[in-house]
Amino acid sequence: MRPTFLFDFSRVLLFPEDKDYKGGLNGLYSKLSQKPGFVFEKHFAFNEPLLSFLKENKGKANLFIFTSGQIQKAPEIAPRLTAIFEKVFSAEDMGTHKQTSNAYLAVAKKIGKKPEDIIFVDDNRENVDAARQAGLNSILFTETKKVIRTLIQYLQ
């Protein structure tokens, strides 16, 4: 059976170029993209190693995103995601919050998988804990290489 991987977006698949920036990427994008001469690549960077790994293994796993807001719909972002992921779920669109276990149960239902058959990756401990409470196998994102090593184990 193919594993099902569910990823957070901000600070897992996309990072701010300013390493000292601590706020949310949705707000940052909204603010910066309104300025004349906005160049996406000057302010944001995709997690290229992780995205490349996922693209290479696309046929071996079901790939989804579960994010909080709307940045994934930006024209600089959406085409990259649709080329790799089957669907992107937004807690905002679903009227829920990622810190609640019910949010993960709802996503599992939409995906058509049992929670225990989903591997969730997020950089926020509260989200990881909520997903675990819902029965998902959850990984706290701290560095790309560690996550890839863990995902490889699920692919074998």
PDB file of C-alpha atoms in Angstrom:
ATOM      1  CA  MET A   1       0.000   0.000   0.000  1.00  0.00           C
ATOM      2  CA  ARG A   2       1.302   3.443  -0.938  1.00  0.00           C
ATOM      3  CA  PRO A   3       1.899   5.736   2.027  1.00  0.00           C
ATOM      4  CA  THR A   4       0.027   9.020   2.274  1.00  0.00           C
ATOM      5  CA  PHE A   5       2.156  12.039   3.132  1.00  0.00           C
ATOM      6  CA  LEU A   6       0.520  15.245   4.338  1.00  0.00           C
ATOM      7  CA  PHE A   7       2.684  18.367   4.605  1.00  0.00           C
ATOM      8  CA  ASP A   8       2.347  21.754   6.180  1.00  0.00           C
ATOM      9  CA  PHE A   9       3.332  24.468   3.718  1.00  0.00           C
ATOM     10  CA  SER A  10       4.907  27.449   5.480  1.00  0.00           C
ATOM     11  CA  ARG A  11       8.348  26.732   6.946  1.00  0.00           C
ATOM     12  CA  VAL A  12       8.293  23.157   5.642  1.00  0.00           C
ATOM     13  CA  LEU A  13       7.964  23.647   1.878  1.00  0.00           C
ATOM     14  CA  LEU A  14       8.419  27.428   1.729  1.00  0.00           C
ATOM     15  CA  PHE A  15      10.647  29.673   3.818  1.00  0.00           C
ATOM     16  CA  PRO A  16      11.200  33.414   4.144  1.00  0.00           C
ATOM     17  CA  GLU A  17      14.538  34.558   2.747  1.00  0.00           C
ATOM     18  CA  ASP A  18      14.954  36.684   5.883  1.00  0.00           C
ATOM     19  CA  LYS A  19      16.073  34.027   8.381  1.00  0.00           C
ATOM     20  CA  ASP A  20      15.280  36.362  11.291  1.00  0.00           C
ATOM     21  CA  TYR A  21      11.638  36.803  10.281  1.00  0.00           C
ATOM     22  CA  LYS A  22       9.407  35.081  12.860  1.00  0.00           C
ATOM     23  CA  GLY A  23       5.903  35.939  11.625  1.00  0.00           C
ATOM     24  CA  GLY A  24       3.523  34.076   9.344  1.00  0.00           C
ATOM     25  CA  LEU A  25       4.228  33.757   5.642  1.00  0.00           C
ATOM     26  CA  ASN A  26       0.638  34.485   4.618  1.00  0.00           C
ATOM     27  CA  GLY A  27       0.807  37.971   6.125  1.00  0.00           C
ATOM     28  CA  LEU A  28       4.302  38.584   4.812  1.00  0.00           C
ATOM     29  CA  TYR A  29       3.290  37.656   1.275  1.00  0.00           C
ATOM     30  CA  SER A  30       0.142  39.800   1.464  1.00  0.00           C
ATOM     31  CA  LYS A  31       2.179  42.806   2.598  1.00  0.00           C
ATOM     32  CA  LEU A  32       5.117  42.416   0.208  1.00  0.00           C
ATOM     33  CA  SER A  33       3.209  41.412  -2.921  1.00  0.00           C
ATOM     34  CA  GLN A  34       1.326  44.736  -2.836  1.00  0.00           C
ATOM     35  CA  LYS A  35       4.534  46.712  -3.232  1.00  0.00           C
ATOM     36  CA  PRO A  36       5.614  47.840  -6.711  1.00  0.00           C
ATOM     37  CA  GLY A  37       8.464  45.761  -8.106  1.00  0.00           C
ATOM     38  CA  PHE A  38       7.753  42.774  -5.847  1.00  0.00           C
ATOM     39  CA  VAL A  39       9.959  39.826  -6.785  1.00  0.00           C
ATOM     40  CA  PHE A  40       8.870  36.624  -5.087  1.00  0.00           C
ATOM     41  CA  GLU A  41      12.332  35.003  -5.114  1.00  0.00           C
ATOM     42  CA  LYS A  42      13.868  37.919  -3.210  1.00  0.00           C
ATOM     43  CA  HIS A  43      11.613  37.235  -0.225  1.00  0.00           C
ATOM     44  CA  PHE A  44      10.774  33.518  -0.315  1.00  0.00           C
ATOM     45  CA  ALA A  45      12.565  30.247  -1.038  1.00  0.00           C
ATOM     46  CA  PHE A  46      11.090  26.853  -1.762  1.00  0.00           C
ATOM     47  CA  ASN A  47      12.504  23.843   0.056  1.00  0.00           C
ATOM     48  CA  GLU A  48      14.021  22.539  -3.172  1.00  0.00           C
ATOM     49  CA  PRO A  49      15.605  19.372  -1.721  1.00  0.00           C
ATOM     50  CA  LEU A  50      12.304  18.239  -0.190  1.00  0.00           C
ATOM     51  CA  LEU A  51      10.229  19.185  -3.233  1.00  0.00           C
ATOM     52  CA  SER A  52      12.685  17.370  -5.528  1.00  0.00           C
ATOM     53  CA  PHE A  53      12.530  14.271  -3.332  1.00  0.00           C
ATOM     54  CA  LEU A  54       8.727  14.342  -3.392  1.00  0.00           C
ATOM     55  CA  LYS A  55       8.595  14.855  -7.156  1.00  0.00           C
ATOM     56  CA  GLU A  56      10.959  11.899  -7.682  1.00  0.00           C
ATOM     57  CA  ASN A  57       8.777   9.699  -5.461  1.00  0.00           C
ATOM     58  CA  LYS A  58       5.392  11.008  -6.598  1.00  0.00           C
ATOM     59  CA  GLY A  59       4.282   7.611  -7.911  1.00  0.00           C
ATOM     60  CA  LYS A  60       5.264   5.849  -4.689  1.00  0.00           C
ATOM     61  CA  ALA A  61       3.178   7.941  -2.256  1.00  0.00           C
ATOM     62  CA  ASN A  62      -0.010   9.963  -2.116  1.00  0.00           C
ATOM     63  CA  LEU A  63       1.025  13.590  -1.569  1.00  0.00           C
ATOM     64  CA  PHE A  64      -1.104  16.318   0.026  1.00  0.00           C
ATOM     65  CA  ILE A  65      -0.691  19.665   1.758  1.00  0.00           C
ATOM     66  CA  PHE A  66      -2.617  20.930   4.793  1.00  0.00           C
ATOM     67  CA  THR A  67      -1.887  24.579   5.470  1.00  0.00           C
ATOM     68  CA  SER A  68      -3.439  27.355   7.513  1.00  0.00           C
ATOM     69  CA  GLY A  69      -4.013  30.183   5.068  1.00  0.00           C
ATOM     70  CA  GLN A  70      -4.005  31.181   1.428  1.00  0.00           C
ATOM     71  CA  ILE A  71      -0.403  31.805   0.299  1.00  0.00           C
ATOM     72  CA  GLN A  72      -0.428  28.498  -1.602  1.00  0.00           C
ATOM     73  CA  LYS A  73      -2.859  30.066  -4.107  1.00  0.00           C
ATOM     74  CA  ALA A  74      -0.379  32.786  -5.140  1.00  0.00           C
ATOM     75  CA  PRO A  75       0.547  32.705  -8.846  1.00  0.00           C
ATOM     76  CA  GLU A  76       4.236  32.209  -7.990  1.00  0.00           C
ATOM     77  CA  ILE A  77       3.403  29.154  -5.880  1.00  0.00           C
ATOM     78  CA  ALA A  78       0.334  27.286  -7.120  1.00  0.00           C
ATOM     79  CA  PRO A  79       1.890  25.808 -10.307  1.00  0.00           C
ATOM     80  CA  ARG A  80       4.785  24.320  -8.316  1.00  0.00           C
ATOM     81  CA  LEU A  81       2.369  22.611  -5.946  1.00  0.00           C
ATOM     82  CA  THR A  82      -0.078  21.262  -8.516  1.00  0.00           C
ATOM     83  CA  ALA A  83       2.835  19.590 -10.323  1.00  0.00           C
ATOM     84  CA  ILE A  84       3.607  17.501  -7.216  1.00  0.00           C
ATOM     85  CA  PHE A  85       0.647  17.335  -4.839  1.00  0.00           C
ATOM     86  CA  GLU A  86      -2.758  15.757  -5.409  1.00  0.00           C
ATOM     87  CA  LYS A  87      -4.600  18.409  -3.401  1.00  0.00           C
ATOM     88  CA  VAL A  88      -3.944  21.334  -1.072  1.00  0.00           C
ATOM     89  CA  PHE A  89      -6.242  21.736   1.920  1.00  0.00           C
ATOM     90  CA  SER A  90      -6.527  25.023   3.782  1.00  0.00           C
ATOM     91  CA  ALA A  91      -7.741  25.136   7.378  1.00  0.00           C
ATOM     92  CA  GLU A  92      -9.062  28.613   6.629  1.00  0.00           C
ATOM     93  CA  ASP A  93     -11.145  27.312   3.698  1.00  0.00           C
ATOM     94  CA  MET A  94     -12.386  24.412   5.828  1.00  0.00           C
ATOM     95  CA  GLY A  95     -13.372  26.720   8.695  1.00  0.00           C
ATOM     96  CA  THR A  96     -11.106  24.955  11.168  1.00  0.00           C
ATOM     97  CA  HIS A  97      -7.758  25.362  12.940  1.00  0.00           C
ATOM     98  CA  LYS A  98      -4.718  23.131  12.656  1.00  0.00           C
ATOM     99  CA  GLN A  99      -4.321  23.030  16.444  1.00  0.00           C
ATOM    100  CA  THR A 100      -7.448  20.849  16.776  1.00  0.00           C
ATOM    101  CA  SER A 101      -7.541  17.107  16.195  1.00  0.00           C
ATOM    102  CA  ASN A 102     -10.883  17.439  14.380  1.00  0.00           C
ATOM    103  CA  ALA A 103      -9.108  19.312  11.575  1.00  0.00           C
ATOM    104  CA  TYR A 104      -6.960  16.252  10.837  1.00  0.00           C
ATOM    105  CA  LEU A 105      -9.922  13.900  11.024  1.00  0.00           C
ATOM    106  CA  ALA A 106     -11.679  16.105   8.447  1.00  0.00           C
ATOM    107  CA  VAL A 107      -8.650  16.064   6.126  1.00  0.00           C
ATOM    108  CA  ALA A 108      -8.317  12.279   6.486  1.00  0.00           C
ATOM    109  CA  LYS A 109     -11.957  11.918   5.503  1.00  0.00           C
ATOM    110  CA  LYS A 110     -11.485  14.207   2.470  1.00  0.00           C
ATOM    111  CA  ILE A 111      -8.427  12.207   1.413  1.00  0.00           C
ATOM    112  CA  GLY A 112     -10.299   8.950   1.946  1.00  0.00           C
ATOM    113  CA  LYS A 113      -7.717   7.454   4.305  1.00  0.00           C
ATOM    114  CA  LYS A 114      -7.750   6.300   7.892  1.00  0.00           C
ATOM    115  CA  PRO A 115      -5.830   8.730  10.129  1.00  0.00           C
ATOM    116  CA  GLU A 116      -3.315   6.018  11.052  1.00  0.00           C
ATOM    117  CA  ASP A 117      -2.455   5.623   7.348  1.00  0.00           C
ATOM    118  CA  ILE A 118      -1.326   9.265   7.023  1.00  0.00           C
ATOM    119  CA  ILE A 119       2.143  10.639   7.783  1.00  0.00           C
ATOM    120  CA  PHE A 120       1.945  14.352   8.639  1.00  0.00           C
ATOM    121  CA  VAL A 121       4.922  16.762   8.612  1.00  0.00           C
ATOM    122  CA  ASP A 122       4.694  20.191  10.276  1.00  0.00           C
ATOM    123  CA  ASP A 123       7.091  22.655  11.929  1.00  0.00           C
ATOM    124  CA  ASN A 124       4.621  23.566  14.694  1.00  0.00           C
ATOM    125  CA  ARG A 125       4.574  21.284  17.740  1.00  0.00           C
ATOM    126  CA  GLU A 126       0.928  22.139  18.547  1.00  0.00           C
ATOM    127  CA  ASN A 127      -0.134  21.024  15.064  1.00  0.00           C
ATOM    128  CA  VAL A 128       1.928  17.839  15.311  1.00  0.00           C
ATOM    129  CA  ASP A 129       0.377  17.057  18.699  1.00  0.00           C
ATOM    130  CA  ALA A 130      -3.161  17.692  17.392  1.00  0.00           C
ATOM    131  CA  ALA A 131      -2.507  15.409  14.411  1.00  0.00           C
ATOM    132  CA  ARG A 132      -1.182  12.694  16.733  1.00  0.00           C
ATOM    133  CA  GLN A 133      -4.304  12.998  18.885  1.00  0.00           C
ATOM    134  CA  ALA A 134      -6.330  12.391  15.719  1.00  0.00           C
ATOM    135  CA  GLY A 135      -4.305   9.233  15.045  1.00  0.00           C
ATOM    136  CA  LEU A 136      -1.922  10.452  12.333  1.00  0.00           C
ATOM    137  CA  ASN A 137       1.736   9.488  12.327  1.00  0.00           C
ATOM    138  CA  SER A 138       3.341  12.896  12.792  1.00  0.00           C
ATOM    139  CA  ILE A 139       6.809  14.283  12.257  1.00  0.00           C
ATOM    140  CA  LEU A 140       8.009  17.581  13.700  1.00  0.00           C
ATOM    141  CA  PHE A 141       9.966  19.320  10.940  1.00  0.00           C
ATOM    142  CA  THR A 142      13.334  20.555  12.147  1.00  0.00           C
ATOM    143  CA  GLU A 143      15.522  19.902   9.121  1.00  0.00           C
ATOM    144  CA  THR A 144      14.980  18.649   5.602  1.00  0.00           C
ATOM    145  CA  LYS A 145      17.523  15.805   5.635  1.00  0.00           C
ATOM    146  CA  LYS A 146      15.948  14.236   8.735  1.00  0.00           C
ATOM    147  CA  VAL A 147      12.474  14.381   7.224  1.00  0.00           C
ATOM    148  CA  ILE A 148      13.625  12.824   3.963  1.00  0.00           C
ATOM    149  CA  ARG A 149      15.349   9.989   5.850  1.00  0.00           C
ATOM    150  CA  THR A 150      12.144   9.330   7.778  1.00  0.00           C
ATOM    151  CA  LEU A 151       9.970   9.452   4.658  1.00  0.00           C
ATOM    152  CA  ILE A 152      12.263   6.968   2.903  1.00  0.00           C
ATOM    153  CA  GLN A 153      11.482   4.469   5.653  1.00  0.00           C
ATOM    154  CA  TYR A 154       7.766   4.752   4.886  1.00  0.00           C
ATOM    155  CA  LEU A 155       8.460   4.222   1.160  1.00  0.00           C
ATOM    156  CA  GLN A 156      10.234   0.889   1.705  1.00  0.00           C
TER     157      GLN A 156
END
